[in-house]
Amino acid sequence: MKIIDAHLHFWPEEDGFTNLALAAGHENNAEHLEKAYEELGIVCGIVMGNRSVDPEDHRYPDFLRYCIGMDSFYLTENDVSESVEALEENLKRPQCVGIKLYPGYSPIYVSDPIYEPVYELAKTYGKPVAVHTGETSMASAYLKYSHPLSLDQAAAEHPQVQFVMCHYGNPWLMDAAAVVSKNPNVAADISGLLEGRVSLDILFEEKRGYMEALRTWMGYLHEYEDILFGTDWPLANLKEYIEFVKRLVPEKYWEKVFFDNADRIYRLGLKK
């Protein structure tokens, strides 16, 4: 089975990511990641961009694509309206397959008019907008901006833009399912639900209620057409994450969740 990792981060020189990789049993470099992908049948990964929006800051190995990111570090010193030209230069690249927004980390709702130029570019180039939803890794962030319901208005007002709800709005799984089910232009990746090394047997026993909730609210969506596999690497161990998702998703839907949906939504053109 071929797999697409629809959500990872790639910043080999960043110490925080290096420490996360080590805790997950990995090394934070391209050689290690490519080898791990080959061993596990992962044929492509989509980097959720951090750093700036300068295209020169986004050079990745051939087995990776990327979404150009507008994270809190960038927006602290820059305005969205000043970034349109650089965003467009990225979107012109075949390797750039979308835009990533970081509400919560940035205290701005995705329905704010400030993002209108972003959505216009996404529509023009036919590339998705991935949106951080759910919990954040920083206590200084604001969860009201990253609640999955906050994506509903933006999706309803921009029906020609494809959105990807990152992390399935975890832990607001019921609300996330409602937003994806109601809006035909919203899909969800299920990245970022594990951290470090885990014993899946122990995890599924001790967190039985949570695991059943995940199964329930992923299964709520029709035929798993809008669920994308992603790992949030280097946060989690890749092999363990694949097994984790296999335990949650019925086997007859694996090909959709692990490959087909991401290939279709991000227009990767990998299916032969």
Short mmCIF file of C-alpha atoms in Angstrom, two decimals, residues 101-198:
data_model
loop_
_atom_site.label_atom_id
_atom_site.label_comp_id
_atom_site.label_asym_id
_atom_site.label_seq_id
_atom_site.Cartn_x
_atom_site.Cartn_y
_atom_site.Cartn_z
CA LEU A 101 -2.55 29.12 8.32
CA TYR A 102 -1.92 28.94 12.07
CA PRO A 103 -4.94 30.32 13.98
CA GLY A 104 -4.51 29.97 17.71
CA TYR A 105 -0.82 30.63 17.40
CA SER A 106 -1.92 33.74 15.52
CA PRO A 107 -4.77 35.57 17.31
CA ILE A 108 -6.80 35.94 14.14
CA TYR A 109 -9.92 34.03 13.11
CA VAL A 110 -9.64 32.48 9.66
CA SER A 111 -12.89 34.25 8.77
CA ASP A 112 -11.23 37.64 9.33
CA PRO A 113 -11.24 39.80 6.17
CA ILE A 114 -7.46 40.10 6.52
CA TYR A 115 -7.19 36.66 4.87
CA GLU A 116 -9.24 37.54 1.78
CA PRO A 117 -6.13 37.93 -0.42
CA VAL A 118 -4.98 34.47 0.70
CA TYR A 119 -8.27 32.86 -0.27
CA GLU A 120 -8.29 34.67 -3.60
CA LEU A 121 -4.85 33.26 -4.38
CA ALA A 122 -5.92 29.76 -3.32
CA LYS A 123 -8.92 29.96 -5.63
CA THR A 124 -6.87 31.33 -8.52
CA TYR A 125 -4.22 28.61 -8.30
CA GLY A 126 -6.58 25.82 -7.28
CA LYS A 127 -4.55 24.90 -4.23
CA PRO A 128 -5.90 24.09 -0.74
CA VAL A 129 -5.65 26.14 2.43
CA ALA A 130 -4.57 23.96 5.38
CA VAL A 131 -5.65 25.35 8.74
CA HIS A 132 -4.33 24.48 12.18
CA THR A 133 -7.24 23.47 14.42
CA GLY A 134 -7.50 22.09 17.94
CA GLU A 135 -4.99 22.21 20.74
CA THR A 136 -1.77 24.16 20.46
CA SER A 137 1.74 23.32 21.66
CA MET A 138 2.14 26.71 23.33
CA ALA A 139 0.28 27.95 26.42
CA SER A 140 0.52 31.49 25.06
CA ALA A 141 -1.76 30.60 22.12
CA TYR A 142 -5.53 31.17 22.16
CA LEU A 143 -7.77 28.15 21.58
CA LYS A 144 -10.85 30.16 20.60
CA TYR A 145 -9.15 30.96 17.29
CA SER A 146 -8.26 27.33 16.57
CA HIS A 147 -11.59 25.73 17.48
CA PRO A 148 -12.81 23.75 14.43
CA LEU A 149 -16.12 25.64 14.38
CA SER A 150 -14.15 28.79 13.54
CA LEU A 151 -13.40 27.26 10.12
CA ASP A 152 -17.07 26.90 9.24
CA GLN A 153 -17.64 30.56 8.34
CA ALA A 154 -14.55 30.80 6.13
CA ALA A 155 -15.53 27.60 4.32
CA ALA A 156 -19.12 28.73 3.81
CA GLU A 157 -18.04 32.13 2.49
CA HIS A 158 -15.43 30.67 0.13
CA PRO A 159 -17.05 27.62 -1.49
CA GLN A 160 -14.49 27.55 -4.29
CA VAL A 161 -11.57 27.18 -1.87
CA GLN A 162 -10.59 23.72 -0.64
CA PHE A 163 -9.78 23.75 3.08
CA VAL A 164 -7.96 21.08 5.07
CA MET A 165 -8.70 21.05 8.80
CA CYS A 166 -5.43 19.95 10.38
CA HIS A 167 -5.44 17.58 13.38
CA TYR A 168 -9.20 17.00 12.96
CA GLY A 169 -9.86 19.76 15.49
CA ASN A 170 -8.63 17.52 18.30
CA PRO A 171 -10.08 17.26 20.96
CA TRP A 172 -13.29 18.82 19.56
CA LEU A 173 -13.92 15.79 17.37
CA MET A 174 -17.72 16.06 17.21
CA ASP A 175 -17.53 19.71 16.16
CA ALA A 176 -14.82 18.90 13.62
CA ALA A 177 -16.95 16.14 12.11
CA ALA A 178 -19.91 18.53 11.80
CA VAL A 179 -17.82 21.14 9.96
CA VAL A 180 -16.35 18.60 7.52
CA SER A 181 -19.69 16.87 6.95
CA LYS A 182 -21.58 20.13 6.34
CA ASN A 183 -19.03 21.79 4.03
CA PRO A 184 -18.16 19.96 0.79
CA ASN A 185 -14.98 22.05 0.51
CA VAL A 186 -13.52 20.95 3.87
CA ALA A 187 -11.42 17.83 4.48
CA ALA A 188 -9.38 16.93 7.56
CA ASP A 189 -6.01 15.42 8.26
CA ILE A 190 -5.52 13.27 11.34
CA SER A 191 -1.96 14.30 12.15
CA GLY A 192 -0.56 15.28 15.51
CA LEU A 193 -2.52 12.82 17.66
CA LEU A 194 0.57 11.03 19.02
CA GLU A 195 3.83 12.33 20.43
CA GLY A 196 7.12 10.52 20.94
CA ARG A 197 7.25 6.73 21.29
CA VAL A 198 4.14 4.88 22.40
#
